[in-house]
XYZ file of C-alpha atoms in Angstrom:
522
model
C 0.000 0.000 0.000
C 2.808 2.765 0.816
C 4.181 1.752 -2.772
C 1.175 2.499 -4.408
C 0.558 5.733 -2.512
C 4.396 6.884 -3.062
C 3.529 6.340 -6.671
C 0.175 8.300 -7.099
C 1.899 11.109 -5.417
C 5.050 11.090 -7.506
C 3.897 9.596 -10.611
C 6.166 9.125 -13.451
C 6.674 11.469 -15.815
C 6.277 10.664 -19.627
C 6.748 12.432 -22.830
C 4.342 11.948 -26.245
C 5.692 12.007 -29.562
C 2.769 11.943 -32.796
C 4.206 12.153 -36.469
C 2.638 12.688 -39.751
C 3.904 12.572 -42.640
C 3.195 15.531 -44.024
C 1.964 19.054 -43.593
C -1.131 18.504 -45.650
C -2.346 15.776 -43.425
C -2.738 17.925 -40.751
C -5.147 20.071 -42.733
C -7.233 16.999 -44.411
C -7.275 14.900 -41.220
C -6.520 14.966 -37.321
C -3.736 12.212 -37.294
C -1.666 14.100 -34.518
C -4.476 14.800 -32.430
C -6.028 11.072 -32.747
C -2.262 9.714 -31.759
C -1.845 12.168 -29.155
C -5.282 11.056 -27.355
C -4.215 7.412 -27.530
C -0.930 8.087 -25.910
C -2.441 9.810 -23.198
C -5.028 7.384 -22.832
C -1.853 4.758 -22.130
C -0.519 6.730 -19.603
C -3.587 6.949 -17.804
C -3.754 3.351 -17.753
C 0.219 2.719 -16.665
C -0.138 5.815 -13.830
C 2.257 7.901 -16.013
C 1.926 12.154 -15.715
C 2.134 13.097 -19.187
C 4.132 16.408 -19.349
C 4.925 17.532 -22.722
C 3.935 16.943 -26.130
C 6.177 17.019 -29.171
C 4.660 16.601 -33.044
C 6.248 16.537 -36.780
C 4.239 16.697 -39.919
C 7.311 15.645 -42.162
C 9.585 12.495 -42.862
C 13.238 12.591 -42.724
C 16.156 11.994 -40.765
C 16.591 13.400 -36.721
C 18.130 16.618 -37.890
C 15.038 17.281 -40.431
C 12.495 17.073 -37.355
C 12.077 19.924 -34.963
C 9.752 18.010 -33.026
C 12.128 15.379 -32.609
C 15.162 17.701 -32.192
C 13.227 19.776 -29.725
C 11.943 16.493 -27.695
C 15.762 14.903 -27.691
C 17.005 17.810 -25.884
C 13.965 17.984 -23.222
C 15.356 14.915 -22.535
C 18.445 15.228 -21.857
C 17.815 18.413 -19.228
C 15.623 16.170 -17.831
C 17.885 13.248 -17.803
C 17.419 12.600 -14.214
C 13.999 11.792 -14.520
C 14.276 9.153 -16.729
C 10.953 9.785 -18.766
C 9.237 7.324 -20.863
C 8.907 8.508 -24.390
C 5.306 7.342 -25.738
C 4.498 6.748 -29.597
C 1.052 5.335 -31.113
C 3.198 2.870 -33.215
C 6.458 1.848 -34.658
C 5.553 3.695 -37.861
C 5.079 6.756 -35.852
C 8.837 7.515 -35.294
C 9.967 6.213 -38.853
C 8.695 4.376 -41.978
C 12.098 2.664 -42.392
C 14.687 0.384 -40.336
C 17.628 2.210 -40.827
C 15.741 5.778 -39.625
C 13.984 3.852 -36.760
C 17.740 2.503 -35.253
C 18.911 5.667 -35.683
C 16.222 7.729 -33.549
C 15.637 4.693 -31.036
C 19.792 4.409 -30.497
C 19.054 8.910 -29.974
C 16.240 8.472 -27.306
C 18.355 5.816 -24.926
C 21.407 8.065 -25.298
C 19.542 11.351 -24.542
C 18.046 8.947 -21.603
C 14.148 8.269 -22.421
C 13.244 4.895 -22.446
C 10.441 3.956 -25.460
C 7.096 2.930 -25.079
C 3.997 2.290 -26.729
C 0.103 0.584 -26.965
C 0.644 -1.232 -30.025
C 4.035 -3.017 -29.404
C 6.133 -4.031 -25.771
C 9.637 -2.782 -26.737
C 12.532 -4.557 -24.361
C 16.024 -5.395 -25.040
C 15.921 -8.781 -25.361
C 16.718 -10.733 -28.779
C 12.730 -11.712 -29.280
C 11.256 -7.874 -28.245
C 14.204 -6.605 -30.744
C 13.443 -9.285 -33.285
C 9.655 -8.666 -33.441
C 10.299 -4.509 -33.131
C 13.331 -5.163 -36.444
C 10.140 -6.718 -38.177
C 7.575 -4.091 -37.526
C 9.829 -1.544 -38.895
C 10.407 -3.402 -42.021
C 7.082 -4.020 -42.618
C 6.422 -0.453 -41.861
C 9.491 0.446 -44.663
C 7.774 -1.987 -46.827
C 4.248 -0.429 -46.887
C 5.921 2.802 -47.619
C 7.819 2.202 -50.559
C 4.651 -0.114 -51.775
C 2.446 3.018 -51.274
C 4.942 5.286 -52.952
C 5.127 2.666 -55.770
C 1.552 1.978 -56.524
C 1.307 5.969 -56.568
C 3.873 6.096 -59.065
C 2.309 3.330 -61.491
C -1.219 5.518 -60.930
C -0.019 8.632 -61.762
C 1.731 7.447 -65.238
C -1.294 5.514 -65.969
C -3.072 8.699 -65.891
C -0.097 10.450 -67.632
C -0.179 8.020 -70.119
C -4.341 9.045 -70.703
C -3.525 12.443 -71.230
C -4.048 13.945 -68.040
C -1.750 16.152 -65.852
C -1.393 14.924 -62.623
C 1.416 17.439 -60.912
C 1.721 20.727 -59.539
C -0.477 22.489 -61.934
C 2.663 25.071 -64.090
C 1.706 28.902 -63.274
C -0.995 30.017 -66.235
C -3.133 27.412 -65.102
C -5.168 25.847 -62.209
C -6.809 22.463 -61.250
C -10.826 22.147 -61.719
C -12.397 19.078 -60.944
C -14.866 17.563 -63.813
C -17.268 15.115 -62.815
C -16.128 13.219 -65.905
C -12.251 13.431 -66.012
C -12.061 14.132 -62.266
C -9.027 16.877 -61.948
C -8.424 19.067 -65.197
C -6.055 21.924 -65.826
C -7.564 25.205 -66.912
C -7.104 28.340 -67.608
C -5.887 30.737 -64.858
C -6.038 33.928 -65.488
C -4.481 36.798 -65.990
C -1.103 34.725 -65.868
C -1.938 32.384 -68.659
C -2.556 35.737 -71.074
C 0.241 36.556 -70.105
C 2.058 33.662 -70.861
C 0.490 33.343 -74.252
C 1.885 36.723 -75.674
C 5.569 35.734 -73.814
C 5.152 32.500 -76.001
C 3.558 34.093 -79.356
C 6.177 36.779 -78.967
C 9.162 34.877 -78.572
C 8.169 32.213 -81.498
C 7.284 35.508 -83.786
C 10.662 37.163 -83.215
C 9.027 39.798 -81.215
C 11.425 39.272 -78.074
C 14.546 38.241 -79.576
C 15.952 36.174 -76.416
C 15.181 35.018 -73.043
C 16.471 38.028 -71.766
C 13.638 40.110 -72.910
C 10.690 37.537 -72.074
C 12.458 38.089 -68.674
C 11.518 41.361 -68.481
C 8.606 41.322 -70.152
C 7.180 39.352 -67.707
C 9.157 41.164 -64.992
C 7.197 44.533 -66.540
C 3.396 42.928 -65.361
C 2.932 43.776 -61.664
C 0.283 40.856 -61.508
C 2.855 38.335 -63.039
C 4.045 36.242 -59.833
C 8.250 37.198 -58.590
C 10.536 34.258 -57.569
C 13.408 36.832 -56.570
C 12.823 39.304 -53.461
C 13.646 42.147 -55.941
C 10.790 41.802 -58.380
C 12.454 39.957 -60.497
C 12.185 36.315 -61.906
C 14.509 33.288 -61.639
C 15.582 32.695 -65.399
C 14.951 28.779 -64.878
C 11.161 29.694 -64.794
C 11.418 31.166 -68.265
C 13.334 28.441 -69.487
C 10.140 26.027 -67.584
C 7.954 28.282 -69.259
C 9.805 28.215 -72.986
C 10.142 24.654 -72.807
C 7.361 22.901 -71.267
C 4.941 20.937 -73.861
C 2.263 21.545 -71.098
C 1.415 24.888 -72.578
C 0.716 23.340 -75.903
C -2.099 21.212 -74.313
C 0.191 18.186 -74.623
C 1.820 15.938 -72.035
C 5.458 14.694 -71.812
C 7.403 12.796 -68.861
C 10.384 11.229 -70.215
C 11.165 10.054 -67.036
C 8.386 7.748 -66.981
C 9.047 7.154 -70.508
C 6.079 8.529 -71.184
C 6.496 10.337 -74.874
C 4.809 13.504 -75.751
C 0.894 13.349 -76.306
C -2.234 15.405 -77.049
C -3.439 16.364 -73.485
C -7.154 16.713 -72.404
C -6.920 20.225 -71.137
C -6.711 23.330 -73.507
C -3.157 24.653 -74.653
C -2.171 28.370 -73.981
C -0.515 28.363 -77.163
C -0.553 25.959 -80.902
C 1.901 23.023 -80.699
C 3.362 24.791 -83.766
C 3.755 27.558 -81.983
C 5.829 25.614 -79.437
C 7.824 24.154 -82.114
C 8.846 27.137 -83.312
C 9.747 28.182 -79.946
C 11.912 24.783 -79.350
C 13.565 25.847 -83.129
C 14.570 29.307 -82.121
C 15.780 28.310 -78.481
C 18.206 25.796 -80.408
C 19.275 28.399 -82.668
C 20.667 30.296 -79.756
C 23.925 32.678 -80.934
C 21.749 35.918 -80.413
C 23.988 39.070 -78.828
C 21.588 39.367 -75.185
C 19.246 42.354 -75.442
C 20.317 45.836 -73.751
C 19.110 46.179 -70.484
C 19.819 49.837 -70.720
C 17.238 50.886 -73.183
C 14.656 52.771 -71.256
C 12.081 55.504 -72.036
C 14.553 58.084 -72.186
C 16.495 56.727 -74.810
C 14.371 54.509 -76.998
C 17.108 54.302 -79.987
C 20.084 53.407 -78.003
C 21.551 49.997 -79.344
C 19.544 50.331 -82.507
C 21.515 53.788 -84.328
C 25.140 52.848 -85.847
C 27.700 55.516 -85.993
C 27.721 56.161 -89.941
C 31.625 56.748 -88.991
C 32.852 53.830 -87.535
C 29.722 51.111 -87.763
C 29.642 50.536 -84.200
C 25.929 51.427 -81.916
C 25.696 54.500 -80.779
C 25.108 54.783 -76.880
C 23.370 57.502 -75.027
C 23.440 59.725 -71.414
C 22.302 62.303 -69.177
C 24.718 65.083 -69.663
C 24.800 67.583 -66.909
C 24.312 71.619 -67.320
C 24.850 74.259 -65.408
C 21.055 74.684 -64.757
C 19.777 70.839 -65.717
C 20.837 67.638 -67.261
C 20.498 67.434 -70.868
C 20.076 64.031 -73.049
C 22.403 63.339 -75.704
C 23.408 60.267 -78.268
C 27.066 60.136 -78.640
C 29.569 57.485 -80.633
C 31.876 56.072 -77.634
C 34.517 54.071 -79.588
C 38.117 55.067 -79.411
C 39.426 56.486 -82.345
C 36.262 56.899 -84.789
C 36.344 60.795 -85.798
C 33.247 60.863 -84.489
C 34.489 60.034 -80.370
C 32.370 61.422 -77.721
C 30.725 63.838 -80.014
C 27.346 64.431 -78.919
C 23.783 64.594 -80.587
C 21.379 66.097 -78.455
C 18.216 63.527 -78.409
C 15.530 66.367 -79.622
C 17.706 66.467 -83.073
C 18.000 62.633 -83.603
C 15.150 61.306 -82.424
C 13.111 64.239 -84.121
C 14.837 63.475 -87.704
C 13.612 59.353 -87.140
C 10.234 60.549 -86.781
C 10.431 62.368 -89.880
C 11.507 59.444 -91.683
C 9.416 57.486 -90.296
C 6.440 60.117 -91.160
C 7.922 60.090 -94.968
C 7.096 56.304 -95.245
C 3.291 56.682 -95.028
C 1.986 55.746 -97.983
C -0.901 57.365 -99.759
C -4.692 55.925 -99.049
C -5.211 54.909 -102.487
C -2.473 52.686 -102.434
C -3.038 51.227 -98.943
C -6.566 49.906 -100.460
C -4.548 48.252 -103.280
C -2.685 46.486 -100.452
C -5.818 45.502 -99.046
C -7.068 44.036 -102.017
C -4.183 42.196 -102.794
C -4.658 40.627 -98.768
C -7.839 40.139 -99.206
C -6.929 38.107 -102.537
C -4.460 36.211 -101.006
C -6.697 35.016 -98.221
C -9.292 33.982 -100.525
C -6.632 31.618 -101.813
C -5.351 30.248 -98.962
C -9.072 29.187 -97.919
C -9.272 27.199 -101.565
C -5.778 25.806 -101.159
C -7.142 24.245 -97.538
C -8.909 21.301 -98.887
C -5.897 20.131 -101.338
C -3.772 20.490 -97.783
C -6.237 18.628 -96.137
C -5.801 15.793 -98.421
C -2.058 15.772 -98.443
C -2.093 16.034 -94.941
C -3.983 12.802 -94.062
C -1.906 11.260 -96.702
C 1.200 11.692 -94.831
C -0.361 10.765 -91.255
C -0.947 7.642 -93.209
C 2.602 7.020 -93.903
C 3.819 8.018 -90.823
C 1.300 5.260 -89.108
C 2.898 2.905 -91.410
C 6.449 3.872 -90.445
C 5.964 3.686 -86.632
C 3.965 0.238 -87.113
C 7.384 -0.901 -89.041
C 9.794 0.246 -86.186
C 7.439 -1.183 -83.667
C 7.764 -4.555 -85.469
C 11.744 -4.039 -85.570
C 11.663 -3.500 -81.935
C 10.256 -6.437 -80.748
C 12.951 -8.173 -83.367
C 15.991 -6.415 -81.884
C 18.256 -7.577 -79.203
C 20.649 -4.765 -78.753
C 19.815 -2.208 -76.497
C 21.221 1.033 -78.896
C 19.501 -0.689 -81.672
C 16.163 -0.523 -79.376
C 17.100 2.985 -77.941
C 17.551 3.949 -81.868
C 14.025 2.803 -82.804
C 12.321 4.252 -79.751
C 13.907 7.593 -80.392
C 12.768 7.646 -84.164
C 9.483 6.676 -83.254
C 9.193 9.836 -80.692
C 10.132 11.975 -83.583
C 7.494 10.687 -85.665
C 4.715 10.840 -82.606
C 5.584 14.860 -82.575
C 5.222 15.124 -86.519
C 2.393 13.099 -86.390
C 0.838 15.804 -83.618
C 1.690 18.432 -85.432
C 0.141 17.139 -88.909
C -2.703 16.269 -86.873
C -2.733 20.000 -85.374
C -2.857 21.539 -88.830
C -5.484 19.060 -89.882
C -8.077 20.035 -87.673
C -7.106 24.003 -88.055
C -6.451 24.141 -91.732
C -9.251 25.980 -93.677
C -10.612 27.211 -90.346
C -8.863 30.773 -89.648
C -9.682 31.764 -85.947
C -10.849 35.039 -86.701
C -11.821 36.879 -90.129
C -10.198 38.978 -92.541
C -10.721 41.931 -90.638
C -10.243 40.857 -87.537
C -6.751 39.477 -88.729
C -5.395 42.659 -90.735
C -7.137 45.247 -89.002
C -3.881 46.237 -86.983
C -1.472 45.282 -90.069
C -3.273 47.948 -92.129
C -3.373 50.449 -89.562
C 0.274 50.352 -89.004
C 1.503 50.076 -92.406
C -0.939 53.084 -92.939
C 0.797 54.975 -90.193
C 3.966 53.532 -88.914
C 4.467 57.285 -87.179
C 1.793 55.437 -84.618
C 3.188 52.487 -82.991
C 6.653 54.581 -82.483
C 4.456 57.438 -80.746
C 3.311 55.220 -77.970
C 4.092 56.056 -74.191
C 5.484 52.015 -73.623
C 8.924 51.523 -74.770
C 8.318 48.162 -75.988
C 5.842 49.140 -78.603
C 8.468 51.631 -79.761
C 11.275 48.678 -80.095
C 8.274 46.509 -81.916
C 8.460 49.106 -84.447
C 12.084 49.251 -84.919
C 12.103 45.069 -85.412
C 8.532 45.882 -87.971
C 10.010 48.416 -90.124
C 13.833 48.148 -90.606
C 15.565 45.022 -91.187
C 18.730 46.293 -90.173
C 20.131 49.186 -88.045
C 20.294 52.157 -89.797
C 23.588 54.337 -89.715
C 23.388 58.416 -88.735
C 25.857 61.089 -89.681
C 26.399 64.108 -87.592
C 26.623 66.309 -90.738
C 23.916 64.469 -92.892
C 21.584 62.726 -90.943
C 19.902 59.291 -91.207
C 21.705 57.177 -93.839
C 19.347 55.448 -96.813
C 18.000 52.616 -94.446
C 17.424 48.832 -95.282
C 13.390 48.560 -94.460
C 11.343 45.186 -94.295
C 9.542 43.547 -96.864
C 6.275 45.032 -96.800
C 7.577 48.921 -96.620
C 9.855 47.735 -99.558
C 6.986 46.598 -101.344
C 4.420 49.860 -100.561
C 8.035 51.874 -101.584
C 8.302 50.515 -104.851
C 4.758 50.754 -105.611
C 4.910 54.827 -104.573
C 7.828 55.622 -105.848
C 8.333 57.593 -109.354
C 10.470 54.605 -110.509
C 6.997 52.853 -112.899
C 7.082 52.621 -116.342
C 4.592 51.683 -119.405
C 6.011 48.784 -120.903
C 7.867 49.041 -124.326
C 4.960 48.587 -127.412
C 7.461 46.695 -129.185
C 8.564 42.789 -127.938
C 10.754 42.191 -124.703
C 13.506 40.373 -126.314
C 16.638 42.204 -126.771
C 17.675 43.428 -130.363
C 19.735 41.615 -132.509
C 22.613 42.681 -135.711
């Protein structure tokens, strides 16, 4: 009887330990609270005064846990109590034998002594036989759960589905028919869309400048604490077949395949991207061109060939902006060209290549012409088209056939590789099949804003956003032009379709000869 008094009056004092395994099971479920009730409800029972509580929601090794770290060193300043360390189960302080030595061999040394309601640890060669097995089976259930996960997810993969962290542009939405689907998410997959378009048009010439495009949208999500974004997210976002509305994981061997959600962009459109990005050898876009100095990088000294660059000079009253040539030894060095003069003489040449309305309806006619043709040319495409999706079905049919004939591995790797070629022709073909002879918007709607800036190419440069004004420099010329302090703007090298309204405005035309074309003979 004085035993049992002595111990009701100085019980002995335990510690609990739950674990889950990770953060989002806390949120879904009450794990730690259902393992922390069952602990205490076994120290009720054995007479123990449970003191503290400790709790993890993640996996790992000791020094990954703070529950566990924080628990090991209540322990040990309260070694002299010798407290009994509870768990709800041998899965509870790891899901694998070699992580469950470890953190038993860390409780005895920081002096707690292990205990639980599902299992009677001891130190004898049965308890530590029958506690070995428990944590293998534990290990075993883990890596079986983790490996029937796998096998689901490619199965659904392999359907067309995207079963990961949905990519930024686009969001999860359950369908009662294809369970979770990727959609839309505004206004980052608009945004995404023109980076793409852009960057497969030749309107942002690298990387660089898709950076800081999206860098420019205050709703576009920062990775970098100073607004800026980590350039392996646009190389994600450049490179991902995702945004195509197709589905890729080669590490599953799972080749790329039309997806059931929609694509922010064409998958010829993302060829084009992969084309360009393989090109590479582009000269990095300035970071220096701002509003101030919209021409800087794209003027060439007339002297010496090389860009002219451009600064705040300062007065005795204010700062003044100039262009100047900054390479040593051109005759021009460090002469300056006050911005008013230069930039003022570009918008008159830019104002001298309007052309006249009559001939801007000519060039609408001759659109309007052309796109009547391309609509009649869409059913001979059509057929040619399903003629070659034919052969390539025959050609991946043959290389399946020499697959399961080979016995060398290259030879195997070979074939698999060629037939993943063909599977992304054969998307692409299939692409242009269902588009072909269906424009996405009309005539109007297509050349509305072509016709409007070839009318008035003054326009675009006008605009308050510097990259509208660097659009117009990559629209109009097709090379830098070269300026002279003494005469001005150099004869510049214009695109195509200026060339073309040029010659047809200029005083160049002639009536043909009455007489025959041939040249004259003795």
């Amino acid at each position: 009887m004085k035993g049992l008094s002595e111990q009701r009056s100085n019980p002995q004092k335990a510690v609990i330990y739950a674990r889950v395994s990770s953060t989002a099971q806390t949120k879904r479920g009450d794990g730690l609270g259902s393992q922390e009730t069952r602990c205490r409800e076994y120290a009720r029972m054995k007479g123990y005064q449970a003191v503290q509580v400790f709790s993890d929601d993640m996996s790992g090794s000791l020094a990954t846990r703070p529950g566990m770290v924080a628990m090991l060193q209540f322990l040990r300043k309260n070694r002299k109590d010798r407290l009994i360390v509870i768990i709800d189960d041998v899965s509870r302080l790891a899901r694998g034998l070699e992580a469950h030595l470890q953190l038993r061999a860390a409780i005895a040394d920081a002096g707690g002594l292990l205990q639980s309601p599902s299992i009677e640890f001891g130190e004898d060669s049965d308890s530590l036989l029958v506690e070995n097995l428990l944590a293998s089976v534990s290990q075993h259930q883990r890596q079986k759960n983790a490996e029937q996960t796998v096998n689901r997810m490619r199965g659904r993969v392999m359907n067309g589905y995207w079963c990961f962290q949905p990519p930024i542009g686009y969001k999860y939405e359950r369908s009662s028919r294809f369970g979770k689907i990727l959609v839309r998410n505004e206004p980052y997959a608009a945004l995404i869309q023109e980076a793409l378009e852009g960057f497969a048009s030749g309107r942002f010439d690298s990387q660089a400048e898709v950076k800081r495009f999206l860098e420019a949208q205050p709703e576009f999500p920062k990775d970098l604490p100073n607004d800026e974004i980590r350039a392996q997210r646009i190389t994600d976002i450049l490179t991902r077949p995702v945004y195509a509305g197709m589905i890729e994981v080669p590490n599953w061997n799972v080749s790329i395949r039309k997806g059931h959600h929609e694509g922010l962009v064409s998958f010829t459109t993302y060829q084009r991207v992969q084309e360009r990005l393989k090109e590479g050898g582009r000269a990095p876009s300035r970071k220096d061109v701002t509003k101030d100095f919209p021409l800087r990088g794209a003027i060439l000294c007339a002297c010496c060939e090389n860009p002219l660059t451009a600064a705040w000079a300062k007065g005795s009253q204010r700062r003044y902006p100039y262009y100047f040539c900054f390479t040593k030894g051109c005759a021009h060095h460090r002469k300056s060209i006050a911005r008013e003069r230069i930039e003022g003489e570009f918008e008159t040449l830019l104002s001298a290549m309007q052309p006249a309305p009559n001939l801007l309806g000519v060039i609408s006619a001759m659109f309007r012409d052309a796109w009547d043709q391309r609509l009649a040319h869409g059913i001979e495409l059509q057929k040619t088209l399903r003629s070659s999706l034919a052969k390539i079905d025959r050609q991946i049919e043959s290389l399946l056939d020499r697959i399961v004939d080979a016995s060398s591995a290259s030879v195997v790797g070979a074939y698999e590789k060629r037939i993943g070629t063909l599977e992304s022709e054969k998307l692409l073909m299939e692409e242009n099949l269902s588009s072909v002879g269906k424009p996405v918007r009309t005539f109007e709607e297509m050349f509305e804003h072509a016709l409007a800036f070839l009318s008035n190419p003054l326009k675009l440069w006008l605009s308050d956003r510097i990259e509208h004004k660097r659009t117009a420099l990559k629209l109009i010329f097709s090379e830098r032009l070269a300026y002279d302090l003494e005469s001005g703007f150099r004869t510049p090298k214009i695109s195509m379709p200026f060339k073309l309204l040029a010659d047809y405005s200029g005083d160049k035309n002639r009536m043909a000869h009455p007489g025959r074309f041939e040249l004259p003979t003795f």
